[in-house]
Each structure stands twice: as C-alpha cells, then as structure tokens.
Coordinates of N, CA and C in Angstrom, one line a residue:
M50 N 184.4 88.6 181.6 CA 184.3 88.2 180.1 C 183.9 86.8 180.2
A51 N 184.3 85.9 181.1 CA 183.8 84.6 181.3 C 182.5 84.6 181.7
G52 N 182.0 85.5 182.6 CA 180.6 85.6 183.0 C 179.7 85.9 181.8
L53 N 180.2 86.8 181.0 CA 179.3 87.1 179.8 C 179.2 85.9 178.9
G54 N 180.2 85.1 178.8 CA 180.0 83.9 177.9 C 179.2 83.0 178.6
I55 N 179.3 82.8 180.0 CA 178.3 81.8 180.7 C 176.9 82.3 180.5
S56 N 176.8 83.6 180.7 CA 175.4 84.1 180.4 C 174.8 83.8 179.2
A57 N 175.7 84.0 178.1 CA 175.2 83.9 176.7 C 174.8 82.3 176.5
W58 N 175.7 81.5 177.1 CA 175.4 80.1 176.9 C 174.1 79.7 177.7
F59 N 173.9 80.2 178.9 CA 172.7 80.0 179.7 C 171.4 80.4 179.0
M60 N 171.5 81.6 178.3 CA 170.5 82.1 177.6 C 170.2 81.2 176.5
V61 N 171.1 80.7 175.8 CA 170.8 79.8 174.6 C 170.3 78.5 175.1
D62 N 170.7 78.0 176.2 CA 170.3 76.8 176.7 C 168.7 77.0 177.3
Q63 N 168.5 78.0 178.0 CA 167.2 78.3 178.5 C 166.2 78.5 177.1
S64 N 166.7 79.1 176.1 CA 165.8 79.2 175.0 C 165.5 78.0 174.4
R65 N 166.5 77.0 174.3 CA 166.2 75.7 173.9 C 165.1 75.1 174.7
K66 N 165.3 75.1 176.1 CA 164.3 74.6 176.9 C 162.9 75.2 176.8
I67 N 162.9 76.5 176.6 CA 161.6 77.1 176.3 C 161.0 76.5 175.0
D68 N 161.7 76.3 174.0 CA 161.3 75.8 172.6 C 160.7 74.4 173.0
N69 N 161.6 73.6 173.7 CA 161.0 72.2 173.9 C 159.7 72.2 174.8
L70 N 159.6 73.2 175.7 CA 158.4 73.3 176.5 C 157.2 73.6 175.7
E71 N 157.5 74.6 174.7 CA 156.5 75.1 173.9 C 156.0 73.9 172.9
L72 N 156.9 73.0 172.5 CA 156.5 71.8 171.6 C 155.7 70.9 172.6
V73 N 156.0 70.8 173.8 CA 155.3 69.9 174.7 C 153.9 70.6 174.9
L74 N 153.8 71.9 175.1 CA 152.6 72.4 175.3 C 151.8 72.4 174.1
T75 N 152.3 72.7 172.9 CA 151.5 72.5 171.7 C 150.9 71.1 171.5
S76 N 151.8 70.0 171.8 CA 151.3 68.6 171.7 C 150.2 68.5 172.6
A77 N 150.3 68.8 173.9 CA 149.2 68.7 174.9 C 148.0 69.4 174.6
V78 N 148.1 70.6 174.0 CA 146.9 71.4 173.5 C 146.2 70.5 172.3
S79 N 147.1 70.1 171.5 CA 146.5 69.2 170.4 C 145.8 67.9 171.0
T80 N 146.4 67.2 171.9 CA 145.9 66.1 172.5 C 144.5 66.6 173.3
I81 N 144.5 67.6 173.9 CA 143.2 68.0 174.7 C 142.2 68.3 173.4
D82 N 142.5 69.0 172.4 CA 141.6 69.3 171.5 C 141.0 67.8 170.9
S83 N 141.9 67.0 170.6 CA 141.3 65.7 170.1 C 140.5 64.9 171.1
L84 N 140.8 65.0 172.4 CA 140.2 64.4 173.4 C 138.7 65.0 173.6
Q85 N 138.7 66.4 173.4 CA 137.5 67.1 173.6 C 136.4 66.7 172.4
Q86 N 137.1 66.5 171.2 CA 136.4 66.0 170.1 C 135.8 64.7 170.3
R87 N 136.6 63.8 170.8 CA 136.1 62.5 171.1 C 135.0 62.4 172.2
V88 N 135.3 63.3 173.2 CA 134.2 63.3 174.2 C 132.9 63.7 173.7
R89 N 133.0 64.8 172.9 CA 131.8 65.3 172.4 C 131.1 64.4 171.4
A90 N 131.8 63.5 170.5 CA 131.3 62.5 169.7 C 130.8 61.5 170.6
T91 N 131.5 61.1 171.6 CA 131.0 60.0 172.5 C 129.7 60.5 173.1
D92 N 129.7 61.6 173.6 CA 128.4 62.2 174.3 C 127.3 62.2 173.3
E93 N 127.5 62.7 171.9 CA 126.4 62.7 171.0 C 125.9 61.2 170.8
N94 N 126.9 60.2 170.7 CA 126.5 58.8 170.4 C 125.8 58.3 171.5
I95 N 126.2 58.6 172.8 CA 125.4 58.1 174.0 C 123.9 58.7 174.0
S96 N 123.9 60.0 173.6 CA 122.6 60.7 173.6 C 121.7 60.1 172.6
A97 N 122.2 59.8 171.5 CA 121.5 59.2 170.3 C 121.1 57.8 170.8
A98 N 122.2 57.0 171.3 CA 122.0 55.6 171.7 C 121.0 55.6 172.9
G99 N 121.0 56.6 173.7 CA 120.2 56.5 175.0 C 118.7 56.7 174.6
S100 N 118.5 57.6 173.6 CA 117.3 57.8 173.0 C 116.7 56.6 172.3
D101 N 117.5 56.0 171.4 CA 117.1 54.8 170.7 C 116.8 53.7 171.8
V102 N 117.7 53.6 172.8 CA 117.5 52.5 173.6 C 116.1 52.7 174.5
S103 N 115.9 54.0 174.9 CA 114.8 54.4 175.6 C 113.5 54.0 174.7
H104 N 113.6 54.4 173.4 CA 112.3 54.1 172.5 C 112.1 52.5 172.4
A105 N 113.4 51.9 172.2 CA 113.3 50.5 172.0 C 112.8 49.7 173.1
L106 N 113.2 50.2 174.4 CA 112.7 49.6 175.6 C 111.1 49.7 175.7
D107 N 110.8 50.9 175.5 CA 109.3 51.3 175.5 C 108.6 50.3 174.5
F108 N 109.1 50.3 173.3 CA 108.4 49.3 172.2 C 108.4 47.9 172.7
W109 N 109.6 47.4 173.2 CA 109.6 46.0 173.5 C 108.7 45.7 174.8
E110 N 108.8 46.6 175.8 CA 107.8 46.4 177.0 C 106.5 46.3 176.5
S111 N 106.1 47.2 175.6 CA 104.6 47.2 175.0 C 104.3 45.9 174.3
E112 N 105.3 45.5 173.5 CA 105.1 44.2 172.7 C 105.0 43.0 173.7
V113 N 105.8 42.9 174.7 CA 105.9 42.0 175.6 C 104.5 41.8 176.3
R114 N 104.0 43.0 176.7 CA 102.6 43.0 177.3 C 101.5 42.4 176.5
K115 N 101.6 42.8 175.2 CA 100.6 42.3 174.3 C 100.8 40.9 174.1
L116 N 102.0 40.3 173.9 CA 102.1 39.0 173.6 C 101.7 38.1 174.9
W117 N 102.1 38.7 176.0 CA 101.8 38.1 177.2 C 100.2 37.8 177.5
D118 N 99.7 39.0 177.1 CA 98.1 38.9 177.1 C 97.5 37.9 176.2
I119 N 98.1 37.8 175.0 CA 97.6 37.0 173.9 C 97.9 35.5 174.1
S120 N 99.1 35.2 174.5 CA 99.4 33.8 174.4 C 99.9 33.3 175.9
N121 N 100.2 34.2 176.8 CA 100.4 34.0 178.1 C 101.4 32.8 178.2
K122 N 102.6 33.0 177.8 CA 103.8 32.0 177.9 C 104.0 31.3 176.5
R123 N 103.1 31.4 175.5 CA 103.4 30.7 174.3 C 104.6 31.1 173.7
N124 N 105.0 32.5 173.9 CA 106.1 33.0 173.2 C 107.2 33.4 174.2
K125 N 107.4 32.5 175.3 CA 108.2 32.8 176.4 C 109.6 33.0 175.9
N126 N 110.0 32.0 175.0 CA 111.5 32.1 174.5 C 111.7 33.5 173.8
W127 N 110.8 33.9 173.0 CA 111.0 35.1 172.2 C 111.0 36.3 173.3
I128 N 110.3 36.3 174.3 CA 110.3 37.3 175.4 C 111.7 37.3 176.1
E129 N 112.2 36.2 176.3 CA 113.5 36.1 177.0 C 114.6 36.5 176.2
Q130 N 114.5 36.3 175.0 CA 115.6 36.8 174.0 C 115.5 38.3 174.0
N131 N 114.3 38.8 173.9 CA 114.2 40.3 173.8 C 114.8 41.0 175.2
Q132 N 114.4 40.3 176.2 CA 115.0 40.8 177.6 C 116.5 40.7 177.6
G133 N 117.1 39.6 177.0 CA 118.5 39.6 176.9 C 119.1 40.7 176.0
A134 N 118.4 41.0 174.9 CA 118.8 42.2 174.0 C 118.8 43.4 174.9
V135 N 117.7 43.7 175.7 CA 117.7 44.8 176.4 C 118.8 44.9 177.5
K136 N 119.1 43.7 178.1 CA 120.1 43.7 179.0 C 121.5 44.1 178.4
I137 N 121.7 43.5 177.1 CA 122.9 43.8 176.4 C 123.0 45.4 176.1
L138 N 121.9 45.9 175.6 CA 121.8 47.4 175.4 C 122.2 48.0 176.7
R139 N 121.7 47.6 177.7 CA 121.9 48.4 179.0 C 123.4 48.3 179.3
N140 N 123.9 47.0 179.1 CA 125.4 47.0 179.4 C 126.2 47.8 178.5
D141 N 125.8 48.0 177.2 CA 126.5 48.7 176.3 C 126.5 50.1 176.8
V142 N 125.4 50.6 177.2 CA 125.3 52.0 177.8 C 126.2 52.2 179.0
A143 N 126.2 51.2 179.8 CA 127.1 51.4 181.0 C 128.6 51.3 180.5
A144 N 128.9 50.6 179.5 CA 130.3 50.6 179.0 C 130.7 51.9 178.5
V145 N 129.7 52.5 177.7 CA 130.0 53.8 177.1 C 130.2 54.9 178.2
R146 N 129.3 54.8 179.3 CA 129.4 55.8 180.3 C 130.8 55.6 181.0
E147 N 131.3 54.4 181.2 CA 132.6 54.2 181.8 C 133.7 54.8 180.9
A148 N 133.6 54.5 179.6 CA 134.6 55.1 178.7 C 134.5 56.5 178.8
I149 N 133.5 57.1 179.0 CA 133.4 58.7 179.1 C 134.1 59.1 180.4
K150 N 133.9 58.4 181.5 CA 134.5 58.7 182.7 C 136.1 58.6 182.5
K151 N 136.5 57.5 181.8 CA 138.0 57.4 181.6 C 138.6 58.5 180.8
E152 N 137.8 58.9 179.7 CA 138.3 60.1 178.9 C 138.3 61.2 179.5
T153 N 137.4 61.5 180.5 CA 137.3 62.7 181.3 C 138.3 62.7 182.2
A154 N 138.7 61.7 182.7 CA 139.9 61.6 183.7 C 141.1 61.9 182.9
T155 N 141.4 61.3 181.9 CA 142.5 61.7 181.0 C 142.5 63.0 180.5
L156 N 141.4 63.6 180.3 CA 141.3 65.0 179.9 C 141.7 66.0 181.0
E157 N 141.3 65.6 182.2 CA 141.6 66.4 183.4 C 143.1 66.4 183.8
K158 N 143.7 65.1 183.6 CA 145.1 64.9 183.9 C 145.8 65.8 182.8
L159 N 145.5 65.9 181.6 CA 146.3 66.6 180.5 C 146.1 68.1 180.8
I160 N 144.9 68.5 181.3 CA 144.8 70.0 181.7 C 145.7 70.3 182.8
K161 N 145.8 69.4 183.8 CA 146.7 69.7 184.9 C 148.2 69.6 184.4
Q162 N 148.5 68.9 183.5 CA 150.0 69.0 183.0 C 150.1 70.1 182.2
V163 N 149.1 70.6 181.4 CA 149.3 71.9 180.6 C 149.5 73.0 181.6
A164 N 148.6 73.2 182.6 CA 148.8 74.0 183.6 C 150.3 74.1 184.3
E165 N 150.7 72.9 184.6 CA 152.2 72.7 185.2 C 153.1 73.2 184.2
H166 N 153.0 72.8 182.8 CA 153.9 73.3 182.0 C 153.9 74.8 181.7
S167 N 152.6 75.4 181.7 CA 152.5 76.7 181.7 C 153.2 77.5 182.8
R168 N 153.1 77.0 184.1 CA 153.8 77.5 185.2 C 155.2 77.4 185.0
L169 N 155.7 76.3 184.6 CA 157.3 76.1 184.4 C 157.6 77.2 183.3
L170 N 157.0 77.3 182.3 CA 157.3 78.3 181.2 C 157.3 79.7 181.9
D171 N 156.4 80.1 182.7 CA 156.3 81.3 183.3 C 157.6 81.5 184.2
D172 N 158.0 80.4 185.0 CA 159.1 80.4 185.9 C 160.4 80.6 185.0
L173 N 160.5 80.0 183.9 CA 161.6 80.1 183.0 C 161.7 81.4 182.5
N174 N 160.6 82.0 182.0 CA 160.7 83.4 181.5 C 161.2 84.4 182.5
G175 N 160.8 84.2 183.7 CA 161.2 85.1 184.9 C 162.9 84.8 185.0
S176 N 163.2 83.6 184.9 CA 164.6 83.4 185.1 C 165.5 84.1 184.0
I177 N 164.9 84.0 182.7 CA 165.6 84.6 181.6 C 165.6 86.1 181.7
D178 N 164.4 86.7 182.1 CA 164.5 88.1 182.4 C 165.4 88.5 183.5
Q179 N 165.6 87.8 184.5 CA 166.6 88.0 185.6 C 168.0 88.0 184.9
M180 N 168.3 86.9 184.2 CA 169.5 86.7 183.5 C 169.9 87.9 182.6
I181 N 168.8 88.4 181.9 CA 169.1 89.5 181.0 C 169.4 90.8 181.8
R182 N 168.7 91.0 182.9 CA 169.0 92.1 183.8 C 170.5 92.0 184.3
K183 N 170.8 90.8 184.8 CA 172.2 90.6 185.3 C 173.2 90.8 184.1
Q184 N 173.0 90.4 183.0 CA 173.9 90.6 181.9 C 174.1 92.1 181.5
R185 N 173.0 92.8 181.6 CA 173.0 94.2 181.4 C 173.8 95.0 182.5
D186 N 173.5 94.5 183.8 CA 174.4 95.1 184.9 C 176.0 94.8 184.6
M187 N 176.3 93.6 184.2 CA 177.5 93.2 184.0 C 178.2 94.0 182.8
Q188 N 177.3 94.2 181.7 CA 177.8 95.0 180.7 C 178.1 96.3 181.2
D189 N 177.3 97.0 181.9 CA 177.5 98.4 182.5 C 178.9 98.4 183.4
Q190 N 178.9 97.3 184.2 CA 180.2 97.3 184.9 C 181.4 97.2 184.0
L191 N 181.3 96.4 183.0 CA 182.5 96.2 182.1 C 182.7 97.5 181.4
N192 N 181.7 98.2 180.9 CA 181.9 99.6 180.2 C 182.5 100.6 181.3
T193 N 182.1 100.6 182.6 CA 182.8 101.5 183.5 C 184.1 101.1 183.7
L194 N 184.5 99.7 183.8 CA 185.9 99.3 184.0 C 186.7 99.8 182.8
N195 N 186.2 99.7 181.5 CA 186.9 100.0 180.3 C 187.2 101.6 180.3
R196 N 186.2 102.3 180.7 CA 186.5 103.8 180.9 C 187.5 104.1 181.8
E197 N 187.5 103.4 182.9 CA 188.5 103.6 184.1 C 189.9 103.1 183.6
L198 N 189.9 102.1 182.9 CA 191.3 101.6 182.4 C 191.8 102.6 181.3
A199 N 191.0 103.1 180.5 CA 191.4 104.1 179.5 C 191.9 105.3 180.3
S200 N 191.3 105.8 181.2 CA 191.6 106.9 182.0 C 193.1 106.6 182.7
F201 N 193.1 105.4 183.4 CA 194.3 105.0 183.9 C 195.6 104.8 183.1
K202 N 195.2 104.3 181.9 CA 196.3 104.1 180.8 C 196.8 105.4 180.5
G203 N 195.9 106.4 180.2 CA 196.4 107.9 179.9 C 197.1 108.4 180.8
S204 N 196.8 108.1 182.2 CA 197.5 108.7 183.3 C 198.9 108.1 183.3
V205 N 199.0 106.7 183.1 CA 200.3 106.0 183.1 C 201.2 106.5 182.2
E206 N 200.7 106.7 180.9 CA 201.5 107.0 179.7 C 201.9 108.5 180.1
D207 N 201.2 109.3 180.6 CA 201.7 110.7 181.0 C 202.8 110.6 181.9
R208 N 202.7 109.8 183.1 CA 203.8 109.5 184.0 C 205.1 109.1 183.3
I209 N 204.9 108.0 182.5 CA 206.0 107.5 181.8 C 206.6 108.6 181.1
G210 N 205.9 109.3 180.3 CA 206.5 110.3 179.5 C 207.3 111.3 180.4
N211 N 206.7 111.7 181.6 CA 207.4 112.6 182.5 C 208.7 111.9 183.0
N212 N 208.6 110.7 183.3 CA 209.8 109.9 183.8 C 210.9 109.8 182.8
E213 N 210.5 109.7 181.5 CA 211.5 109.6 180.5 C 212.2 110.9 180.3
E214 N 211.5 112.0 180.4 CA 212.0 113.3 180.3 C 212.9 113.6 181.5
A215 N 212.6 113.1 182.7 CA 213.4 113.3 183.8 C 214.7 112.5 183.7
I216 N 214.6 111.3 183.3 CA 215.8 110.5 183.0 C 216.7 111.1 182.0
A217 N 216.2 111.5 180.9 CA 217.0 112.1 179.9 C 217.6 113.4 180.5
S218 N 217.0 114.2 181.3 CA 217.6 115.4 182.0 C 218.7 114.8 182.9
M219 N 218.5 113.8 183.6 CA 219.6 113.2 184.5 C 220.7 112.8 183.8
D220 N 220.5 112.1 182.5 CA 221.6 111.7 181.6 C 222.3 112.9 181.2
Q221 N 221.8 114.0 180.9 CA 222.5 115.1 180.4 C 223.4 115.7 181.6
F222 N 222.7 115.8 182.7 CA 223.4 116.3 183.9 C 224.7 115.4 184.1
R223 N 224.4 114.1 184.1 CA 225.5 113.1 184.4 C 226.6 113.3 183.4
L224 N 226.3 113.5 182.3 CA 227.3 113.7 181.2 C 228.0 115.0 181.4
F225 N 227.3 116.0 181.8 CA 228.0 117.3 182.0 C 228.9 117.2 183.2
V226 N 228.3 116.5 184.4 CA 229.2 116.4 185.6 C 230.5 115.4 185.2
S227 N 230.3 114.4 184.4 CA 231.4 113.6 183.9 C 232.4 114.3 183.2
G228 N 231.9 115.1 182.3 CA 232.8 116.1 181.5 C 233.5 117.0 182.3
R229 N 232.9 117.5 183.4 CA 233.6 118.4 184.3 C 234.6 117.8 185.1
L230 N 234.2 116.5 185.6 CA 235.1 115.8 186.5 C 236.5 115.4 185.6
E231 N 236.1 115.1 184.4 CA 237.3 114.7 183.5 C 238.2 115.9 183.3
D232 N 237.6 117.2 183.1 CA 238.4 118.3 182.8 C 239.2 118.6 184.2
I233 N 238.5 118.5 185.4 CA 239.2 118.7 186.6 C 240.4 117.6 186.8
T234 N 240.1 116.5 186.5 CA 241.1 115.4 186.6 C 242.2 115.7 185.7
Q235 N 242.1 116.1 184.4 CA 243.1 116.5 183.5 C 243.9 117.7 184.1
K236 N 243.2 118.6 184.5 CA 243.9 119.8 185.1 C 244.9 119.5 186.3
I237 N 244.2 118.6 187.1 CA 245.0 118.1 188.3 C 246.2 117.3 187.8
G238 N 246.0 116.4 187.0 CA 247.1 115.5 186.4 C 248.2 116.4 185.7
A239 N 247.7 117.4 185.1 CA 248.8 118.3 184.3 C 249.7 119.1 185.4
G240 N 249.2 119.3 186.5 CA 249.9 119.9 187.5 C 249.9 121.6 187.3
P241 N 250.6 122.1 188.2 CA 250.7 123.6 188.1 C 251.7 124.2 187.3

C-alpha cells in the first residue's frame, strides 16, 4: 500500500517536472523563433546595406576620379572626408557581420539546449512509463494477495466453525460424564 502511495507521489512529481520542462521548451522555442526573425531582419538589412554601400562606393570612386582629374588636389579635403565616410560604412558592415555571428552562436546554443531538454523529456517519459508498468504489476500482485486472503479467511472461518462444533460436542460429553460420575458417586455414597 505504501509502495502504491509512493508511486502515485512519484508520478505526480514527474508530471510536475514534465510540465516545467514543457514550459522551458516552449520558452526556448519562442526565443529561437524570435532569434530567427532577428537574424532574417539583420540579414535583409545587411543585404540592403551591402547593396547601398556597393553603389555608394562605386559612385564616390567615380566622383573622386573626376574631381582628381579636374582639380588634381584642389578638393583634397573633400576626397578625404568621403574616404572617411566609406571607411565608416565598411566598419558598420563589419560590425553588422559580427552581430550576425553572435546571434548565430546564440541560436545554435539555444538549439542545443532545446535538443537536450527534448532528450530529458524523452528520458522522463520513459521513466514514467516504467513506473506505470511497475504500478500495474504491484496492483496485480495486490489483487492476487486479496484473493488469496479472502480464500484463506474462508478456510479459517470454516475451521473455526468446525472447532466450535467440536468444543460444543466435548462440553456435552463432559457434562454427560460429570453427570454419570455424580450418579455413581451418589450410589457409592448411599451404600448397599
């Protein structure tokens, strides 16, 4: 009976753990979805920014050549400023690429965690299935013991009934013998 109670408690505890793991799994899936959306948005921004940067670079290089040809250093400051802007844009692209690498690493880590949680959930389900089988086996054993106990009880009740009848017969015989002894004693005491 105590084993059945422990099994029930263990199943409730395991059920709570499963619920908690499912919440963690749901949260992880939600985080992964969010990260995937962010990675897509970042990728689209990089693609757009990369195309814009490429066009801008082509344009400014063309303009620099024209100006160089026309004034040959007259607009040197302006050219240096544009080169600085190009350098800033290149640094921005590098920073965005680095951010994508970090987001990708985070996403891969979350995917590994989800896989681990899924494995743990499978293990837990296997443990619960095993506990259910053990509980069924214990219930079958308990039912068998109850049937044997009922049979034994019936047998004992029959024996008790037989013993009571035997004792009643012995009491009657004892009374009969006592009565006879008393009659004999009285006859002996009365004399011939």
